[in-house]
Coordinates of C-alpha atoms in Angstrom, one line a residue:
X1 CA -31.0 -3.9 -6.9
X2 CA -28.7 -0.7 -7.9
X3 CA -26.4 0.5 -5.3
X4 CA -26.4 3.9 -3.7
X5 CA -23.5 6.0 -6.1
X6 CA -23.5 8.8 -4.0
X7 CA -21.3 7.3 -1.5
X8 CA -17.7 8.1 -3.8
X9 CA -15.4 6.8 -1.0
X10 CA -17.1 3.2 -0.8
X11 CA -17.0 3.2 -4.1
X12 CA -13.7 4.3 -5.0
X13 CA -11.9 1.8 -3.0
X14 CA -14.1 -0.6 -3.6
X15 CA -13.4 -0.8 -7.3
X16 CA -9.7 -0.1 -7.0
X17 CA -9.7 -3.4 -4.3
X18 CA -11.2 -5.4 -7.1
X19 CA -9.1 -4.5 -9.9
X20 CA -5.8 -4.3 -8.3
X21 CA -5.4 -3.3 -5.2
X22 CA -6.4 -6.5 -3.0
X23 CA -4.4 -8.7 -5.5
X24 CA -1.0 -6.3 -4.5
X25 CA -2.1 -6.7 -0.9
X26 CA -2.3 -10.3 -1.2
X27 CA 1.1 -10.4 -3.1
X28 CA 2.4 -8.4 0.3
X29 CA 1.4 -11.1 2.3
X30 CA 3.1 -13.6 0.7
X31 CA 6.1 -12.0 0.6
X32 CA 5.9 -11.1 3.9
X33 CA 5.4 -14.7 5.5
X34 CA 7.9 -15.8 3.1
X35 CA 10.7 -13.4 4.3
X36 CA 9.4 -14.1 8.1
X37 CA 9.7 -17.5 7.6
X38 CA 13.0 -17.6 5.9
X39 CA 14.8 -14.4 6.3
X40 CA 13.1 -12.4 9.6
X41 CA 16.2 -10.7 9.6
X42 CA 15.7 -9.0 6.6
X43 CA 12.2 -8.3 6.6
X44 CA 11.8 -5.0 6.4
X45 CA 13.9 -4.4 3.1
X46 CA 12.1 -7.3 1.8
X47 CA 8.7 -5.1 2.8
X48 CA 10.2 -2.1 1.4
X49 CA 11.1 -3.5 -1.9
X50 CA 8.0 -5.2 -2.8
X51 CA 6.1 -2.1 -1.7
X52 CA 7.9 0.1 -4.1
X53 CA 7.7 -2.5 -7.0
X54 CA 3.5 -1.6 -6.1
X55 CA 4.1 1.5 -6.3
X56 CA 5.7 1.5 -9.5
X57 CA 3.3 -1.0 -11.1
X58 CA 0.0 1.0 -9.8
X59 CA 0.8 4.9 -10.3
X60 CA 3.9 4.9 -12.6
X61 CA 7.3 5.9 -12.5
X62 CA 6.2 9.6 -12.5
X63 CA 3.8 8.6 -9.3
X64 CA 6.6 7.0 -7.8
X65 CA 9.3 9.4 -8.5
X66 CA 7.0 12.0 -6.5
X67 CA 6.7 10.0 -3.4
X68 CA 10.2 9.5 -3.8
X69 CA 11.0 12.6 -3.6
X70 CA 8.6 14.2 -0.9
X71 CA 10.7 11.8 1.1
X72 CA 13.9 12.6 0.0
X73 CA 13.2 16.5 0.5
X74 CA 11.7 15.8 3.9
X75 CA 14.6 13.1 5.3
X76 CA 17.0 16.2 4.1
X77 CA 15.1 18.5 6.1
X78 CA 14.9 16.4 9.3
X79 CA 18.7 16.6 9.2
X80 CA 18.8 19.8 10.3
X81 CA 16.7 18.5 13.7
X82 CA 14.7 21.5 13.5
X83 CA 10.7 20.8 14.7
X84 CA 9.6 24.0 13.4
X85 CA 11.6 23.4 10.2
X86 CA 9.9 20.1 9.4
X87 CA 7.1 21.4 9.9
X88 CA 7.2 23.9 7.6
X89 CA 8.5 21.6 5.0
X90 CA 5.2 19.0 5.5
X91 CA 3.0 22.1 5.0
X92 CA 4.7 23.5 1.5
X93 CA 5.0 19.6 0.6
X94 CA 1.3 19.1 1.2
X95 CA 0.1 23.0 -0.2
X96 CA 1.9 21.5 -3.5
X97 CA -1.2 19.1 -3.6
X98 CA -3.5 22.2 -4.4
X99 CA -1.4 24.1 -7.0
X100 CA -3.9 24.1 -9.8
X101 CA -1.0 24.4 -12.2
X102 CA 0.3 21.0 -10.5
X103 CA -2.6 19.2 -10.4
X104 CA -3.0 19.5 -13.9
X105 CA 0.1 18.1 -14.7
X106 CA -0.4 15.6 -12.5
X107 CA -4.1 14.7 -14.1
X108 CA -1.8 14.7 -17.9
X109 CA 0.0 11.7 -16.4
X110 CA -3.1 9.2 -16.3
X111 CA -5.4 8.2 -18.5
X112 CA -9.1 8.3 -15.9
X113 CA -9.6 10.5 -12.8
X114 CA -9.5 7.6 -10.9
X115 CA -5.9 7.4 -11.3
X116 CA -5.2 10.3 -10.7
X117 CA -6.9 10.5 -7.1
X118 CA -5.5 7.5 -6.5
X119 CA -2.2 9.4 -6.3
X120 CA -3.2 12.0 -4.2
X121 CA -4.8 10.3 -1.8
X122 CA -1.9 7.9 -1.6
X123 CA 0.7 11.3 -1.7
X124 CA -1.7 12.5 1.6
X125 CA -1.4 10.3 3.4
X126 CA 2.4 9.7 3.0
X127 CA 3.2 12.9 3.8
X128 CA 2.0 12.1 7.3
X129 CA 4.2 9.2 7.4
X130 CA 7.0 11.5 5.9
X131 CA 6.4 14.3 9.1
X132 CA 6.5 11.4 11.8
X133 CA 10.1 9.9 10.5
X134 CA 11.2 13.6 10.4
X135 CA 9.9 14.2 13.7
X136 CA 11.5 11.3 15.4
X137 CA 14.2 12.1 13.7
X138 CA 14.6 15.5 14.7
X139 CA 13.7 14.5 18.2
X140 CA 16.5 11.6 18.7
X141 CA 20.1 12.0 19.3
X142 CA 22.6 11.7 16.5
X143 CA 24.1 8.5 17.8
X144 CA 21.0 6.6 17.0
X145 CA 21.5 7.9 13.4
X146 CA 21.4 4.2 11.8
X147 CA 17.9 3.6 13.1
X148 CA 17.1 6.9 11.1
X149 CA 18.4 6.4 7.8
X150 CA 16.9 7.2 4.5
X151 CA 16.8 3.3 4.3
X152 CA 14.2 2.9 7.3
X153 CA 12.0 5.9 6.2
X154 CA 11.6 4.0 2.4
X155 CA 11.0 0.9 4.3
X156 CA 8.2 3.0 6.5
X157 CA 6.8 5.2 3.8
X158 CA 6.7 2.4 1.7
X159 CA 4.9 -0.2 3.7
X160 CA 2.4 -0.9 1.4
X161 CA -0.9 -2.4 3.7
X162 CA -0.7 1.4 5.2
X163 CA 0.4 2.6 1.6
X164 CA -2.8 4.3 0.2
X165 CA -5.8 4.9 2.8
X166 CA -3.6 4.4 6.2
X167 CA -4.6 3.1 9.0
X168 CA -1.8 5.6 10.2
X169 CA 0.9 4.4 12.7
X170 CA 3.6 6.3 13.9
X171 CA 7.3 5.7 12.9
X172 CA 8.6 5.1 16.7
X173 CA 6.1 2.1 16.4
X174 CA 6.4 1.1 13.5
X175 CA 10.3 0.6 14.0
X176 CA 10.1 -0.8 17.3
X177 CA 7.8 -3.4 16.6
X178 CA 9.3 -4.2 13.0
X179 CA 12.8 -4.8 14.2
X180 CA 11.6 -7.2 17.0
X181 CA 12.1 -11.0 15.5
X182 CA 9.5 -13.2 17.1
X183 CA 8.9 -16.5 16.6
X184 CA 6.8 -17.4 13.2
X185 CA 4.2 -20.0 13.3
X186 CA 2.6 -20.9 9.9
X187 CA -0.6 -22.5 11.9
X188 CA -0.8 -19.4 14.0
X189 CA -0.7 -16.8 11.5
X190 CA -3.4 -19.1 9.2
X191 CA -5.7 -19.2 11.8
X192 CA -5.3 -15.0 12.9
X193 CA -6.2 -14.8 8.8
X194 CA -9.4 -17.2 8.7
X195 CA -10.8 -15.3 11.3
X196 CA -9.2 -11.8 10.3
X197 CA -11.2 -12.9 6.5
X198 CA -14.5 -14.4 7.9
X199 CA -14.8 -10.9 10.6
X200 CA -14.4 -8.3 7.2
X201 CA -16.4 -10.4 4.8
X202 CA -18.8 -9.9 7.0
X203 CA -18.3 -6.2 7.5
X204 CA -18.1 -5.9 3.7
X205 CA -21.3 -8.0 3.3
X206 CA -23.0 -5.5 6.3
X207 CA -21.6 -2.6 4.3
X208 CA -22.8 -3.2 0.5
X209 CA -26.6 -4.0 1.7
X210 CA -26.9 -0.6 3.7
X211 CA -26.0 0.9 0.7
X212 CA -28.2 -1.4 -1.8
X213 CA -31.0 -0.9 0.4
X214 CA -31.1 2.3 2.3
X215 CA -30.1 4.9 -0.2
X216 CA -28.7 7.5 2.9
X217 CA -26.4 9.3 0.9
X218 CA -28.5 9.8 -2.3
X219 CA -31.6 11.3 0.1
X220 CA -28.6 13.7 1.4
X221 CA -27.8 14.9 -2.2
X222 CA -31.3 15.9 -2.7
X223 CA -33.2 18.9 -0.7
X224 CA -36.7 17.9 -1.9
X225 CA -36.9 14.7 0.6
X226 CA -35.0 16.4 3.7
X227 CA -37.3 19.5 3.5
X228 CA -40.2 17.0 3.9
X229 CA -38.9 15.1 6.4
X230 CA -39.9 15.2 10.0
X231 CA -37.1 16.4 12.8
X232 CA -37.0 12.0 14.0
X233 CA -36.5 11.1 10.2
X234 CA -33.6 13.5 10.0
X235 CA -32.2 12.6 13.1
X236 CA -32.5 8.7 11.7
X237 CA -30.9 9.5 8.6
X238 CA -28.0 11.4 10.6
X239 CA -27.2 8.1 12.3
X240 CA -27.4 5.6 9.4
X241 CA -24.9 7.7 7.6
X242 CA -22.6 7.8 10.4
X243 CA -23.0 4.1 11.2
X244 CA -22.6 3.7 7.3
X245 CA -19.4 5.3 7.9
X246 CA -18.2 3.0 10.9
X247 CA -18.9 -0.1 8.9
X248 CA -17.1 1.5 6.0
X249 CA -13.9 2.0 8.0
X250 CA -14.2 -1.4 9.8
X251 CA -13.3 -2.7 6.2
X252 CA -11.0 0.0 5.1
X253 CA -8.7 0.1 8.0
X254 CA -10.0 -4.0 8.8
X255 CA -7.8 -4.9 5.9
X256 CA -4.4 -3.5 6.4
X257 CA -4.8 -3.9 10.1
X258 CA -5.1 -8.0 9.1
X259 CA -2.2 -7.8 7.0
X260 CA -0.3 -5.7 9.9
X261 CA -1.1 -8.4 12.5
X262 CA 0.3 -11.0 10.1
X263 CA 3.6 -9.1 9.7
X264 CA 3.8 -9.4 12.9
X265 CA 3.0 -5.7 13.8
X266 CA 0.4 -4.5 16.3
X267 CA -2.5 -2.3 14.1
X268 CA -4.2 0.7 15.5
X269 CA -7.2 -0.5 17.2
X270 CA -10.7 -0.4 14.6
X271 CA -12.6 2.4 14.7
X272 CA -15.2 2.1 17.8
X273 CA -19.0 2.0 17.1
X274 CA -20.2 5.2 16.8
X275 CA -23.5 4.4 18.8
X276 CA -21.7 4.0 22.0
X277 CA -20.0 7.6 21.7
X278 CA -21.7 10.6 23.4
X279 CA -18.6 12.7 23.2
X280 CA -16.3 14.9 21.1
X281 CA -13.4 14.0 22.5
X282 CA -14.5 9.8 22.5
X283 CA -15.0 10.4 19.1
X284 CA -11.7 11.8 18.2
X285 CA -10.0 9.2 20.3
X286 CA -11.6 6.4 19.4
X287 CA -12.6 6.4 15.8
X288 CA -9.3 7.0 13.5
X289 CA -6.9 5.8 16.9
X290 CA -4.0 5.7 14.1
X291 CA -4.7 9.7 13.2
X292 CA -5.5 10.4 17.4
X293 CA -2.1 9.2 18.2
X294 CA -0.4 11.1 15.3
X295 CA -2.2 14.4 16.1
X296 CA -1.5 13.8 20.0
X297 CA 2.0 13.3 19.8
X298 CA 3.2 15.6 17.2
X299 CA 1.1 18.4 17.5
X300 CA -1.0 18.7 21.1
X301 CA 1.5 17.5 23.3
X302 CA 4.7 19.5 21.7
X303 CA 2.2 22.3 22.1
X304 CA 1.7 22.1 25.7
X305 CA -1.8 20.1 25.9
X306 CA -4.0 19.6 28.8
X307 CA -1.4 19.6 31.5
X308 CA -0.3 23.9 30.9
X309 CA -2.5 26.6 30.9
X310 CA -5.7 27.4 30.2
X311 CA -4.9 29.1 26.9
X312 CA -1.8 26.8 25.6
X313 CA -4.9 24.3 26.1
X314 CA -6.6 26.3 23.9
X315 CA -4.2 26.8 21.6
X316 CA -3.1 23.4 21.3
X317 CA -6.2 22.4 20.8
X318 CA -6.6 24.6 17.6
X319 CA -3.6 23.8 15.9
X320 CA -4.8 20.5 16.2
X321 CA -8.0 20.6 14.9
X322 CA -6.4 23.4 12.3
X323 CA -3.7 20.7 10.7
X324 CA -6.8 17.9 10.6
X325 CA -8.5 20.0 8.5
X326 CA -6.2 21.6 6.2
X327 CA -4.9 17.7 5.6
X328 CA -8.6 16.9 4.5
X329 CA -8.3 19.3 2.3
X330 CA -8.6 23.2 3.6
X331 CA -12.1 23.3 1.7
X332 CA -14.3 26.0 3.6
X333 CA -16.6 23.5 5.1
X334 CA -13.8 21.7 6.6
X335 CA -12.3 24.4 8.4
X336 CA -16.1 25.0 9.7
X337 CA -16.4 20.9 10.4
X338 CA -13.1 21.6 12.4
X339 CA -14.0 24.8 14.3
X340 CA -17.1 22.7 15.4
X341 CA -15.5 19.9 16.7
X342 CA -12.6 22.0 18.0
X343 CA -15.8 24.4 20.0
X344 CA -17.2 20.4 20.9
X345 CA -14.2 19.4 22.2
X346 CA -13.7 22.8 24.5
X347 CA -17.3 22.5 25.9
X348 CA -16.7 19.4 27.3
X349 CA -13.3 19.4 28.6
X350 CA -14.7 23.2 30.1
X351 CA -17.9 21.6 31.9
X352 CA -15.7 18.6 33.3
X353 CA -13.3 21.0 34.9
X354 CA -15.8 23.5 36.6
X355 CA -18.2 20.0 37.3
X356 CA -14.5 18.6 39.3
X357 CA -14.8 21.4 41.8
X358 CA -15.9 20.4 45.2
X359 CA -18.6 23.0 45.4
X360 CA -20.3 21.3 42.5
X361 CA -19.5 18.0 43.4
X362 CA -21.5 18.5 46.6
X363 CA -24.7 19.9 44.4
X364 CA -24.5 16.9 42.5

């Protein structure tokens, strides 16, 4: 039976897993238990150097040489331990993206489309890894200069489980837990890998028949069917597309949060299933935890966050949602997707604070 094509996303990574991608992951992991098992101490550069011979191999010297160099502009920048500053750096480095005149040159690189998206989806998402090194770096007193050099941001940006779809995990993490050497066990780590392979085969397996059998997102492309349909047969559709979505991500991020466990890392937990949610702000925390954290520490809590006023709450809040959706893109129906959820999030977080005052609590 033919598969839904409507779903690109599933697709995409999908096909790029089984041509290279999943064999490159696989060559991660064994040079990662090899270098844990015989030089822990030099793990990371080992990491860093196999993750940068990927990068190479699977967008070019011209793919590489622009990750390169986003980081090099944005580890000089962080120098200057300036928030605001590295700030506006990660939001000129990520406008770039969306210069027609670049993107064309970029597209003259490659011979499909597919490669080419490939690298800007893989340039995305680096340049949130690029804005948490600068942060912490910007944040952190000079004296702990060598555990911010230009080494341990290559070594973090180009960590290649994380390297083109995330999960997302912040540099103060990612350095605390990668310098820690902990004891290896070769039967320990097999068995966190059989399970880790038997729980997103599964997931996978789960995945593919929803979309071989229920055809969500090609009824979505088409107005004919969702005119006809009654108000409970929308509603269904709404939820098979977002459970579609969970199981999708349980093998996205499932996959690099295996290989994270086995480098002896800690992953951001898997998204949470989306039936259980009946909140914005559950949503939010729970789904993309990797993203949540990011968000929450660079940009809501800097900004004053729940515990200052009313209208830094607000604010913070905005800016929030604001960077989330000019990251995704800055496409008109994001910044609406993002108002919405921004308006979501404000309800709730409003109702709980006038449903907290003792005058209500006694009416309830």
């Amino acid at each position: 039976m033919p598969q839904d094509p409507m779903d690109f996303e599933w697709s995409y990574w999908v096909d790029w897993g089984r041509e290279r991608i999943l064999w490159l992951l696989a060559g991660h992991l064994l040079v990662s238990q090899m270098s844990r098992l015989l030089v822990e101490k030099h793990k990371p550069w080992c990491l860093m150097v196999y993750g940068m011979a990927a990068c190479w191999l699977l967008l070019g010297i011209k793919g590489f040489a622009v990750i390169l160099l986003h980081a090099a502009i944005s580890f000089a920048v962080a120098q200057f331990q300036l928030s605001l500053l590295t700030w506006l750096c990660s939001l000129i480095l990520l406008a770039t993206l969306r210069i027609p005149a670049v993107e064309e040159t970029k597209r003259k690189w490659y011979d499909t489309e597919n490669e080419y998206y490939l690298l800007l989806f893989t340039v995305s998402v680096r340049c949130l890894f690029c804005t948490s090194f600068s942060l912490e770096c910007c944040w952190h007193a000079p004296t702990q200069k060598s555990s911010h050099s230009f080494l341990w941001m290559l070594a973090y940006v180009f960590y290649y489980p994380t390297f083109h779809n995330g999960p997302l995990v912040n540099f103060d993490e990612f350095s605390e837990q990668m310098r820690k050497q902990e004891p290896f066990s070769v039967k320990t780590n097999l068995s966190i890998l059989i399970v880790g392979i038997i729980r997103i085969f599964f997931w996978w397996c789960l995945a593919e028949l929803m979309i071989h059998l229920m055809y969500i997102h090609a009824l979505y492309s088409s107005a004919l069917p969702l005119e006809s349909a009654s108000y409970w047969a929308l509603g269904g559709l709404a939820l098979a597309q977002v459970l579609f979505f969970y199981v999708k991500y349980l093998v996205l991020y499932g996959v690099p949060g295996l290989l994270l466990q086995m480098d002896g890392l800690k992953p951001p937990a898997l998204p949470c299933c989306v039936s259980l949610m009946h909140s914005f702000t559950k949503m939010w925390r729970s789904f993309d935890v990797g993203l949540h954290r990011f968000l929450l520490r660079y940009i809501y809590v800097p900004m004053g966050g729940s515990q200052s006023s009313l209208l830094r709450t607000l604010l913070s809040t905005a800016l929030t949602f604001a960077f989330v959706s000019y990251w995704h893109g800055g496409q008109s129906y994001l910044w609406y997707w993002g108002a919405l959820n921004w308006l979501g999030v404000i309800v709730e977080n409003g109702t709980k604070r006038i449903l907290s005052i003792s005058l209500f609590q006694d009416l309830i």
